[in-house]
Coordinates of C-alpha atoms in Angstrom, one line a residue:
X2 CA 55.2 130.3 107.4
X3 CA 58.2 132.2 106.0
X4 CA 59.7 131.1 102.7
X5 CA 62.3 128.5 103.1
X6 CA 61.6 128.0 106.8
X7 CA 62.2 124.6 108.4
X8 CA 59.1 123.6 110.3
X9 CA 59.7 121.1 113.1
X10 CA 56.9 118.8 114.4
X11 CA 56.6 115.9 116.8
X12 CA 54.9 113.7 114.2
X13 CA 54.2 114.0 110.5
X14 CA 51.5 111.8 109.0
X15 CA 51.4 111.4 105.2
X16 CA 47.9 110.8 104.1
X17 CA 44.4 111.8 105.2
X18 CA 42.5 108.7 104.4
X19 CA 41.2 106.0 106.7
X20 CA 44.6 105.3 108.2
X21 CA 45.9 108.9 108.4
X22 CA 42.8 110.3 110.2
X23 CA 42.6 107.6 112.9
X24 CA 46.4 107.7 113.3
X25 CA 46.3 111.4 114.0
X26 CA 43.4 111.1 116.5
X27 CA 45.1 108.1 118.3
X28 CA 48.5 109.9 118.5
X29 CA 46.8 112.9 120.1
X30 CA 45.0 110.7 122.5
X31 CA 48.3 109.2 123.6
X32 CA 50.2 112.5 123.4
X33 CA 47.6 115.4 123.7
X34 CA 50.3 118.1 123.6
X35 CA 52.1 116.8 120.5
X36 CA 52.5 118.9 117.4
X37 CA 51.0 116.6 114.8
X38 CA 51.0 117.6 111.1
X39 CA 49.0 115.7 108.5
X40 CA 50.1 116.1 104.8
X41 CA 47.8 115.1 101.9
X42 CA 48.1 115.8 98.2
X43 CA 44.3 116.1 97.7
X44 CA 42.1 119.1 98.6
X45 CA 39.8 117.2 101.0
X46 CA 40.1 114.2 103.4
X47 CA 39.2 110.7 102.3
X48 CA 42.1 109.3 100.2
X49 CA 40.4 107.1 97.7
X50 CA 37.1 108.6 99.0
X51 CA 38.2 112.3 98.6
X52 CA 35.6 114.7 97.1
X53 CA 37.1 114.9 93.7
X54 CA 37.2 111.1 93.2
X55 CA 33.5 110.6 93.8
X56 CA 30.9 110.0 91.1
X57 CA 27.3 108.8 91.1
X58 CA 26.8 105.1 91.9
X59 CA 30.2 104.8 93.4
X60 CA 29.4 102.3 96.2
X61 CA 31.7 100.4 98.6
X62 CA 31.8 96.6 98.5
X63 CA 30.4 96.3 102.0
X64 CA 27.1 96.8 103.8
X65 CA 26.2 99.4 106.3
X66 CA 27.8 98.7 109.7
X67 CA 30.9 97.0 108.4
X68 CA 32.8 100.0 107.1
X69 CA 33.4 102.5 109.9
X70 CA 35.5 103.2 112.9
X71 CA 34.6 101.2 116.0
X72 CA 33.4 104.1 118.1
X73 CA 31.7 106.1 115.4
X74 CA 28.7 104.5 113.6
X75 CA 28.1 105.6 110.0
X76 CA 24.6 107.1 109.4
X77 CA 22.5 105.2 106.9
X78 CA 22.0 106.4 103.3
X79 CA 19.5 109.3 103.4
X80 CA 18.6 108.3 106.9
X81 CA 17.0 105.1 105.7
X82 CA 18.1 102.3 108.1
X83 CA 16.8 99.7 105.7
X84 CA 19.2 100.7 102.9
X85 CA 22.4 98.6 103.3
X86 CA 24.5 100.5 100.8
X87 CA 27.6 102.5 101.7
X88 CA 28.0 105.1 99.0
X89 CA 31.1 107.1 98.2
X90 CA 29.4 110.3 99.3
X91 CA 28.5 108.7 102.6
X92 CA 32.1 107.7 103.2
X93 CA 33.5 111.1 102.4
X94 CA 31.0 112.9 104.5
X95 CA 31.7 110.5 107.4
X96 CA 35.4 111.0 107.2
X97 CA 35.1 114.7 106.9
X98 CA 32.9 114.8 110.0
X99 CA 35.3 112.5 111.9
X100 CA 38.1 114.9 111.1
X101 CA 36.0 117.9 112.1
X102 CA 34.7 116.3 115.4
X103 CA 38.3 115.4 116.5
X104 CA 39.7 118.8 115.5
X105 CA 42.0 117.3 112.8
X106 CA 41.2 119.6 109.9
X107 CA 43.3 122.5 111.2
X108 CA 46.3 120.1 111.3
X109 CA 45.9 119.0 107.7
X110 CA 48.0 120.6 105.0
X111 CA 46.0 119.9 101.8
X112 CA 47.3 120.1 98.2
X113 CA 50.8 119.2 99.5
X114 CA 52.9 116.4 98.0
X115 CA 55.9 115.0 99.7
X116 CA 58.7 114.5 97.1
X117 CA 61.4 113.2 99.3
X118 CA 61.9 111.9 102.9
X119 CA 65.4 111.6 104.3
X120 CA 66.7 110.9 107.8
X121 CA 68.0 113.8 109.8
X122 CA 69.2 114.6 113.3
X123 CA 65.6 115.1 114.5
X124 CA 64.2 112.1 112.7
X125 CA 62.9 112.8 109.2
X126 CA 63.2 115.7 106.8
X127 CA 60.4 116.1 104.2
X128 CA 60.7 118.1 101.0
X129 CA 57.5 119.3 99.3
X130 CA 56.6 119.7 95.7
X131 CA 56.7 123.3 94.3
X132 CA 57.8 124.6 97.7
X133 CA 61.1 125.4 99.5
X134 CA 59.4 124.8 102.8
X135 CA 60.9 121.9 104.7
X136 CA 59.2 119.8 107.4
X137 CA 61.3 118.0 110.0
X138 CA 59.5 115.4 112.1
X139 CA 60.7 113.3 115.1
X140 CA 58.3 110.6 114.0
X141 CA 57.1 109.8 110.5
X142 CA 53.9 107.8 109.9
X143 CA 53.4 107.0 106.2
X144 CA 49.7 106.4 105.5
X145 CA 49.5 106.8 101.7
X146 CA 47.7 103.5 101.0
X147 CA 48.0 101.9 97.6
X148 CA 45.5 103.8 95.5
X149 CA 46.9 107.3 95.3
X150 CA 49.6 107.2 92.6
X151 CA 48.2 106.1 89.2
X152 CA 50.2 103.8 87.1
X153 CA 50.0 104.8 83.4
X154 CA 51.2 102.5 80.7
X155 CA 53.8 103.7 78.1
X156 CA 50.9 104.5 75.8
X157 CA 50.1 107.5 78.1
X158 CA 53.5 109.0 77.2
X159 CA 52.7 109.2 73.5
X160 CA 49.3 110.8 73.1
X161 CA 50.3 113.8 70.9
X162 CA 48.3 112.5 68.0
X163 CA 45.2 111.7 70.1
X164 CA 42.2 114.0 69.8
X165 CA 40.2 112.3 72.6
X166 CA 40.6 112.8 76.3
X167 CA 42.5 109.9 78.0
X168 CA 42.2 109.7 81.8
X169 CA 43.1 107.3 84.6
X170 CA 40.3 105.8 86.6
X171 CA 41.4 107.9 89.6
X172 CA 40.0 110.9 87.7
X173 CA 36.6 109.6 86.9
X174 CA 35.0 111.8 89.5
X175 CA 36.6 115.0 88.2
X176 CA 35.8 114.0 84.6
X177 CA 32.2 112.8 85.2
X178 CA 30.5 115.9 83.8
X179 CA 32.7 115.9 80.7
X180 CA 32.0 112.2 80.0
X181 CA 28.3 112.8 80.5
X182 CA 28.2 115.3 77.6
X183 CA 25.9 114.4 74.8
X184 CA 28.9 114.5 72.3
X185 CA 30.5 111.5 74.1
X186 CA 28.9 108.3 72.6
X187 CA 31.7 105.8 72.7
X188 CA 34.1 105.1 75.5
X189 CA 37.1 102.7 75.6
X190 CA 37.9 101.2 79.1
X191 CA 41.3 99.5 79.5
X192 CA 42.1 97.0 82.3
X193 CA 40.5 94.2 84.3
X194 CA 40.8 95.5 87.9
X195 CA 37.7 96.3 90.0
X196 CA 38.1 99.9 89.0
X197 CA 37.5 98.8 85.3
X198 CA 34.3 97.0 86.3
X199 CA 33.1 100.1 88.1
X200 CA 34.0 102.3 85.1
X201 CA 32.3 100.0 82.6
X202 CA 29.2 99.9 84.8
X203 CA 29.2 103.7 85.1
X204 CA 29.6 104.3 81.3
X205 CA 26.8 101.8 80.5
X206 CA 24.6 103.4 83.1
X207 CA 25.2 106.8 81.4
X208 CA 24.0 105.3 78.1
X209 CA 27.4 105.0 76.5
X210 CA 28.7 102.4 74.1
X211 CA 31.7 100.7 75.7
X212 CA 34.6 98.8 74.3
X213 CA 36.4 97.1 77.1
X214 CA 40.0 96.1 76.3
X215 CA 41.6 93.5 78.5
X216 CA 45.0 92.4 77.6
X217 CA 45.4 88.6 76.8
X218 CA 48.7 88.1 78.6
X219 CA 47.5 89.4 82.0
X220 CA 45.8 87.6 84.9
X221 CA 42.5 88.3 83.3
X222 CA 39.1 89.2 84.9
X223 CA 38.7 89.1 88.7
X224 CA 36.4 87.0 90.8
X225 CA 33.2 88.7 91.9
X226 CA 31.0 87.6 94.8
X227 CA 27.2 88.4 95.0
X228 CA 26.1 90.9 97.6
X229 CA 24.3 88.0 99.4
X230 CA 24.9 84.3 99.4
X231 CA 21.8 82.5 98.2
X232 CA 20.0 85.9 98.7
X233 CA 20.1 85.2 102.4
X234 CA 23.5 86.1 104.0
X235 CA 25.5 89.2 103.3
X236 CA 28.8 88.1 101.8
X237 CA 31.1 90.5 103.7
X238 CA 29.2 89.7 107.0
X239 CA 30.0 86.0 106.3
X240 CA 33.6 86.9 105.6
X241 CA 33.7 88.7 109.0
X242 CA 33.0 85.5 111.0
X243 CA 35.7 83.5 112.8
X244 CA 34.5 80.4 110.9
X245 CA 35.6 82.1 107.7
X246 CA 39.1 82.6 109.1
X247 CA 39.4 78.8 109.4
X248 CA 37.8 78.1 106.0
X249 CA 40.4 80.5 104.6
X250 CA 43.9 79.1 105.1
X251 CA 45.8 81.7 107.1
X252 CA 49.3 81.7 108.5
X253 CA 48.0 83.8 111.3
X254 CA 45.5 81.2 112.3
X255 CA 47.4 77.9 112.9
X256 CA 46.3 76.9 116.3
X257 CA 43.1 75.5 117.9
X258 CA 40.7 72.6 117.2
X259 CA 39.1 74.3 114.1
X260 CA 42.4 74.7 112.5
X261 CA 43.3 71.1 113.1
X262 CA 39.9 69.9 111.9
X263 CA 39.7 72.0 108.8
X264 CA 43.3 72.6 107.7
X265 CA 45.4 69.7 109.0
X266 CA 42.8 66.9 108.4
X267 CA 42.4 65.6 104.9
X268 CA 38.6 65.2 105.4
X269 CA 38.4 68.8 106.7
X270 CA 40.4 70.1 103.7
X271 CA 38.0 68.3 101.4
X272 CA 35.1 70.0 103.1
X273 CA 36.9 73.4 102.8
X274 CA 37.3 72.8 99.1
X275 CA 33.7 71.9 98.6
X276 CA 32.6 75.1 100.5
X277 CA 34.6 77.2 98.1
X278 CA 33.5 75.2 95.1
X279 CA 29.9 76.0 96.1
X280 CA 30.6 79.7 96.6
X281 CA 32.4 79.9 93.3
X282 CA 29.4 78.2 91.6
X283 CA 26.9 80.6 93.1
X284 CA 29.0 83.5 92.0
X285 CA 29.2 82.2 88.5
X286 CA 25.5 81.7 88.2
X287 CA 24.9 85.2 89.7
X288 CA 27.2 86.7 87.1
X289 CA 25.8 84.7 84.2
X290 CA 29.1 83.5 82.8
X291 CA 27.4 80.7 80.9
X292 CA 24.5 82.7 79.4
X293 CA 26.1 82.6 76.0
X294 CA 27.0 86.3 75.6
X295 CA 30.1 88.5 76.0
X296 CA 30.0 88.2 79.8
X297 CA 31.4 84.7 79.5
X298 CA 34.7 86.5 78.6
X299 CA 34.8 87.8 82.2
X300 CA 35.0 84.4 83.8
X301 CA 38.1 84.2 85.9
X302 CA 40.9 82.3 84.3
X303 CA 41.5 79.8 87.0
X304 CA 40.5 76.1 87.1
X305 CA 38.7 76.2 90.5
X306 CA 37.6 78.3 93.4
X307 CA 38.3 81.7 92.0
X308 CA 36.6 83.5 94.9
X309 CA 39.0 81.7 97.3
X310 CA 42.3 82.3 95.6
X311 CA 41.4 85.8 94.3
X312 CA 44.4 85.5 91.9
X313 CA 43.4 88.6 89.9
X314 CA 41.5 90.3 92.7
X315 CA 38.1 89.9 94.3
X316 CA 35.0 92.1 94.1
X317 CA 31.6 92.1 95.6
X318 CA 28.4 93.2 93.8
X319 CA 26.6 95.9 95.7
X320 CA 24.3 97.3 93.0
X321 CA 21.3 95.2 92.1
X322 CA 21.5 95.8 88.4
X323 CA 25.3 95.4 88.1
X324 CA 25.4 92.2 86.1
X325 CA 22.2 93.0 84.1
X326 CA 23.9 96.2 83.0
X327 CA 27.1 94.4 82.0
X328 CA 25.0 92.0 79.9
X329 CA 24.0 95.0 77.8
X330 CA 24.5 94.8 74.0
X331 CA 26.3 98.2 74.3
X332 CA 29.3 96.4 75.9
X333 CA 31.9 94.9 73.6
X334 CA 34.8 93.0 75.4
X335 CA 38.0 92.6 73.5
X336 CA 41.0 90.6 74.7
X337 CA 43.7 92.7 73.2
X338 CA 46.1 95.5 74.0
X339 CA 46.1 99.2 72.9
X340 CA 49.2 100.2 70.9
X341 CA 48.3 103.8 70.1
X342 CA 45.6 106.4 69.9
X343 CA 45.6 108.6 66.9
X344 CA 42.8 111.1 66.4
X345 CA 39.7 109.3 67.7
X346 CA 41.0 105.9 66.5
X347 CA 42.3 103.3 68.9
X348 CA 44.8 100.9 67.4
X349 CA 45.1 97.5 69.0
X350 CA 48.0 95.1 69.0
X351 CA 46.2 92.5 66.9
X352 CA 45.9 95.0 64.1
X353 CA 42.2 95.8 64.6
X354 CA 40.9 99.3 65.4
X355 CA 38.0 101.0 67.1
X356 CA 36.8 104.5 67.5
X357 CA 36.1 106.3 70.8
X358 CA 35.2 109.7 72.2
X359 CA 36.9 109.1 75.5
X360 CA 39.3 106.6 77.0
X361 CA 39.6 105.5 80.7
X362 CA 42.7 103.7 81.8
X363 CA 42.1 101.3 84.7
X364 CA 45.7 100.3 84.8
X365 CA 46.5 100.1 88.5
X366 CA 48.7 102.0 90.8
X367 CA 52.3 103.1 90.9
X368 CA 55.0 103.7 93.5
X369 CA 53.5 105.2 96.7
X370 CA 56.9 105.3 98.4
X371 CA 58.8 107.4 95.8
X372 CA 59.6 109.9 98.6
X373 CA 62.2 107.4 99.7
X374 CA 65.2 106.8 97.4
X375 CA 66.2 103.2 96.3
X376 CA 68.8 102.8 99.1
X377 CA 66.4 104.0 101.8
X378 CA 63.6 101.8 100.5
X379 CA 65.9 98.8 100.8
X380 CA 66.9 99.8 104.4
X381 CA 63.2 100.3 105.3
X382 CA 62.1 97.1 103.7
X383 CA 59.9 98.5 101.0
X384 CA 59.7 96.8 97.5
X385 CA 61.5 98.2 94.6
X386 CA 59.5 99.3 91.6
X387 CA 60.6 98.9 88.0
X388 CA 59.7 101.2 85.1
X389 CA 58.4 98.3 83.1
X390 CA 54.9 96.8 83.0
X391 CA 53.3 95.5 86.2
X392 CA 53.7 92.1 87.7
X393 CA 50.7 90.8 85.8
X394 CA 52.5 90.9 82.5
X395 CA 54.2 87.8 81.1
X396 CA 56.9 90.2 79.8
X397 CA 57.4 91.8 83.2
X398 CA 61.0 92.1 84.3
X399 CA 62.3 90.4 87.5
X400 CA 62.4 92.5 90.6
X401 CA 65.7 94.2 91.3
X402 CA 67.9 92.2 93.6
X403 CA 67.2 92.7 97.3
X404 CA 69.9 94.6 99.2
X405 CA 72.3 92.6 101.3
X406 CA 71.9 92.9 105.0
X407 CA 74.4 92.5 107.9
X408 CA 71.5 91.8 110.2
X409 CA 69.2 89.4 108.4
X410 CA 69.8 86.6 105.9
X411 CA 66.6 87.1 104.1
X412 CA 67.2 84.3 101.6
X413 CA 67.5 81.8 104.4
X414 CA 64.4 83.1 106.1
X415 CA 62.4 83.0 102.9
X416 CA 63.4 79.5 102.1
X417 CA 62.5 78.3 105.5
X418 CA 59.1 80.1 105.3
X419 CA 58.2 78.3 102.0
X420 CA 58.4 74.9 103.8
X421 CA 56.7 76.1 106.9
X422 CA 53.7 77.4 105.0
X423 CA 53.3 74.2 103.1
X424 CA 53.5 72.2 106.3
X425 CA 51.1 74.3 108.3
X426 CA 48.6 74.9 105.5
X427 CA 48.7 71.8 103.2
X428 CA 45.7 73.2 101.3
X429 CA 48.0 75.8 99.8
X430 CA 50.6 73.3 98.6
X431 CA 48.3 72.3 95.7
X432 CA 47.5 75.6 93.9
X433 CA 45.0 75.8 91.1
X434 CA 45.9 76.0 87.4
X435 CA 45.9 79.5 86.0
X436 CA 45.3 80.8 82.5
X437 CA 48.7 82.5 82.6
X438 CA 50.8 80.3 85.0
X439 CA 54.0 82.0 84.0
X440 CA 52.9 85.1 85.9
X441 CA 53.5 83.4 89.2
X442 CA 57.2 83.6 90.1
X443 CA 58.7 84.1 93.5
X444 CA 61.4 86.2 91.9
X445 CA 58.8 88.8 90.9
X446 CA 57.2 89.2 94.3
X447 CA 57.3 92.6 95.9
X448 CA 58.6 92.1 99.4
X449 CA 57.4 94.2 102.3
X450 CA 59.9 93.6 105.1
X451 CA 57.6 95.1 107.7
X452 CA 57.0 93.4 111.1
X453 CA 53.2 93.3 111.8
X454 CA 52.9 95.0 108.4
X455 CA 54.0 98.3 109.8
X456 CA 57.5 98.3 111.4
X457 CA 60.7 98.3 109.3
X458 CA 62.6 95.3 110.6
X459 CA 66.1 96.5 110.2
X460 CA 65.4 100.0 111.5
X461 CA 63.8 98.4 114.6
X462 CA 66.7 96.1 115.1
X463 CA 69.1 99.1 115.2
X464 CA 66.9 100.8 117.8
X465 CA 65.5 103.4 115.3
X466 CA 61.8 103.9 116.3
X467 CA 61.2 107.0 114.1
X468 CA 59.2 105.4 111.2
X469 CA 56.1 103.2 110.6
X470 CA 54.5 102.4 107.3
X471 CA 50.7 102.0 107.7
X472 CA 47.9 100.6 105.6
X473 CA 50.0 98.0 103.7
X474 CA 47.5 95.2 104.4
X475 CA 44.4 94.7 102.2
X476 CA 41.4 93.5 104.1
X477 CA 37.6 93.7 104.0
X478 CA 37.3 95.9 107.0
X479 CA 39.8 98.8 106.4
X480 CA 38.6 101.3 109.0
X481 CA 38.7 98.8 111.9
X482 CA 42.1 97.4 110.9
X483 CA 43.4 101.0 110.5
X484 CA 42.4 101.7 114.1
X485 CA 44.0 98.6 115.5
X486 CA 47.2 98.9 113.5
X487 CA 47.6 102.6 114.2
X488 CA 47.4 102.2 118.0
X489 CA 50.0 99.4 117.9
X490 CA 52.3 101.3 115.6
X491 CA 52.1 104.5 117.6
X492 CA 52.9 102.6 120.8
X493 CA 55.9 101.2 119.1
X494 CA 57.1 104.6 118.0
X495 CA 56.6 105.9 121.6
X496 CA 58.5 103.0 123.1
X497 CA 55.5 101.7 125.0
X498 CA 55.6 98.2 123.5
X499 CA 58.5 95.8 122.8
X500 CA 59.2 94.0 119.6
X501 CA 61.0 90.6 119.5
X502 CA 64.6 90.2 118.4
X503 CA 65.5 90.7 114.7
X504 CA 65.5 87.0 113.8
X505 CA 62.0 86.5 115.3
X506 CA 60.8 89.6 113.4
X507 CA 62.4 88.3 110.2
X508 CA 60.7 84.9 110.6
X509 CA 57.3 86.6 111.0
X510 CA 57.8 88.7 107.9
X511 CA 59.1 85.9 105.8
X512 CA 56.2 83.7 106.7
X513 CA 53.8 86.5 105.8
X514 CA 55.4 87.1 102.4
X515 CA 55.5 83.4 101.5
X516 CA 51.9 82.8 102.7
X517 CA 50.3 85.8 101.0
X518 CA 51.9 84.7 97.6
X519 CA 50.7 81.1 98.0
X520 CA 47.3 82.1 99.4
X521 CA 46.4 84.9 97.0
X522 CA 48.6 84.0 94.1
X523 CA 49.0 87.0 91.8
X524 CA 47.5 89.5 94.2
X525 CA 49.7 88.2 97.0
X526 CA 52.7 88.5 94.7
X527 CA 52.0 92.2 94.2
X528 CA 50.4 93.4 97.5
X529 CA 50.2 92.5 101.2
X530 CA 46.9 90.8 100.5
X531 CA 44.8 89.6 103.4
X532 CA 41.2 89.8 102.4
X533 CA 39.6 87.1 104.6
X534 CA 42.1 87.3 107.4
X535 CA 41.6 90.6 109.3
X536 CA 40.4 88.8 112.5
X537 CA 43.6 86.8 112.9
X538 CA 45.6 90.0 112.3
X539 CA 43.7 91.8 115.0
X540 CA 44.2 88.8 117.3
X541 CA 48.0 89.1 116.8
X542 CA 48.0 92.8 117.5
X543 CA 45.7 92.5 120.5
X544 CA 47.9 89.7 121.8
X545 CA 50.9 92.1 121.7
X546 CA 48.8 94.7 123.6
X547 CA 47.5 92.3 126.2
X548 CA 43.9 92.9 125.1
X549 CA 41.0 90.4 124.6
X550 CA 40.1 90.1 120.9
X551 CA 37.4 87.4 121.3
X552 CA 34.6 89.7 122.2
X553 CA 31.4 87.7 121.6
X554 CA 29.1 86.6 124.4
X555 CA 29.3 82.8 123.9
X556 CA 31.4 80.2 121.9
X557 CA 28.7 79.8 119.2
X558 CA 28.5 83.5 118.5
X559 CA 32.3 83.7 118.6
X560 CA 32.5 81.3 115.6
X561 CA 29.3 82.1 113.7
X562 CA 28.4 85.7 114.4
X563 CA 29.9 88.4 112.2
X564 CA 32.4 90.8 113.8
X565 CA 31.4 94.4 113.3
X566 CA 33.6 97.4 114.1
X567 CA 31.4 98.2 117.1
X568 CA 32.4 94.9 118.7
X569 CA 35.8 96.5 119.3
X570 CA 34.5 99.8 120.6
X571 CA 36.5 101.1 123.5
X572 CA 39.7 99.0 122.9
X573 CA 41.9 102.1 123.1
X574 CA 40.4 103.0 126.5
X575 CA 40.9 99.3 127.6
X576 CA 44.6 99.6 126.7
X577 CA 45.0 102.9 128.5
X578 CA 43.3 101.6 131.6
X579 CA 45.5 98.4 131.5
X580 CA 48.6 100.5 131.0
X581 CA 47.8 102.9 133.8
X582 CA 47.0 100.0 136.2
X583 CA 50.3 98.3 135.4
X584 CA 52.2 101.5 136.0
X585 CA 50.4 102.0 139.3
X586 CA 51.6 98.5 140.3
X587 CA 55.1 99.4 139.4
X588 CA 55.2 97.4 136.1
X589 CA 56.7 99.0 133.0

């Protein structure tokens, strides 16, 4: 392409992870002649599973058969059908082959970072880092996910006096060989997210001495479920049943006899509470929080049912020696905060110090929508990001005031949603006590004003169908949800499905935001969290498309049998057949 040339495409997709790849394939199924461009900042497909981000013993928190697209099974690890693990290498290879099989690789522009996205006459104009090339797209599909842009604390801006390498957890794969060097004996790991647990496990497995620094004013350690409940049932499989969607209070699941029995009935709610108490107890025993050693400092700071509320996140153990390794005497847990690193000395806020040969910052993720300026973010319905500490800090600043709208009175919708959630899901009206209760504040919530978690409400109300934001929903079955959401979003862009009026969309969005904060507390305050609720989300999307989402053979299986991606195999064809039949009958 000539220098400075403006390249025009029918659709630009930002991101080549789970959402980006299936979105490209689906778009081309619906519009085979379309000029589709995929833009990704990495040098391979995969997103969080891209080649440079892999390292040994990186394993997904699911079992084989629950983490793939509906029409493409994932081959087992080493061809061993009895191995339930889904390794990072398996996922990357699977996604690369998927892109290869569907002729997507030639459409991907790797090592390309979108610095700005602005509306133009065609649709959207994209500017790229270190390039004067410009891309103009009639349709823009943002599939960047939430784990691509590292958040680095202020400490990272003042490392001139440090003599040790300091990396973000995103770069563990690229730094693996360097950390494995015999000269690296001590490693400091900072943070309490799942990535910190993975980093600590990796360092201990490599024979390193680890100091794990978790700040005292944050949400603290996350809840972690065992791979199997009572060593019998796979945890994610249980979470993939419809019964679980009723045991987990969901705003998307407020109809039917099970809902009334378990969520609107006091006896039912008592039973729900005891179920989660039991699961929490099993998880605590499995972890060994009460064994009398340092692992007790990893007990979630919540007075009950940590695996239900997932206030600081939720993990699943997939490696058999995970907790045994964390009980190692080579691990030292410190509830403190790093102030500075000078030479090889790490200075803590309390005044104490430690030495290290390497530091790994597991400090979360930054602004994945920085390609949009503040005014455009507000118009799209994306949350504003501040330059201060994240929302899990007691010192965090309030979120910037939301823009005023001439279409939607968001304050009114939000207030009404608070009462509706409490009424429809009384279980959530009595939240647990947290170690840092001041962290929960509706004023700090990051608001996604996206209908069905994808469509900017105000743009849709103005008839602008040029943009969708994909992947802003965190569930246990990412590939399947990516397939379902991408089909619905593309049909919206192409004008093949209708959306309700702006007030109805605003009501749906406000309910979601109020619910996810009440349901998942701190995580719901930061992200569109929906861990246990992917089936009701699929139900809502399939309802819009006129498809059947209840796909088991009998009522008992429908409630108790886990839903796998293959249960939805062929749903795109089902929609196309239905659409063509309706067109043949003269229906629009």
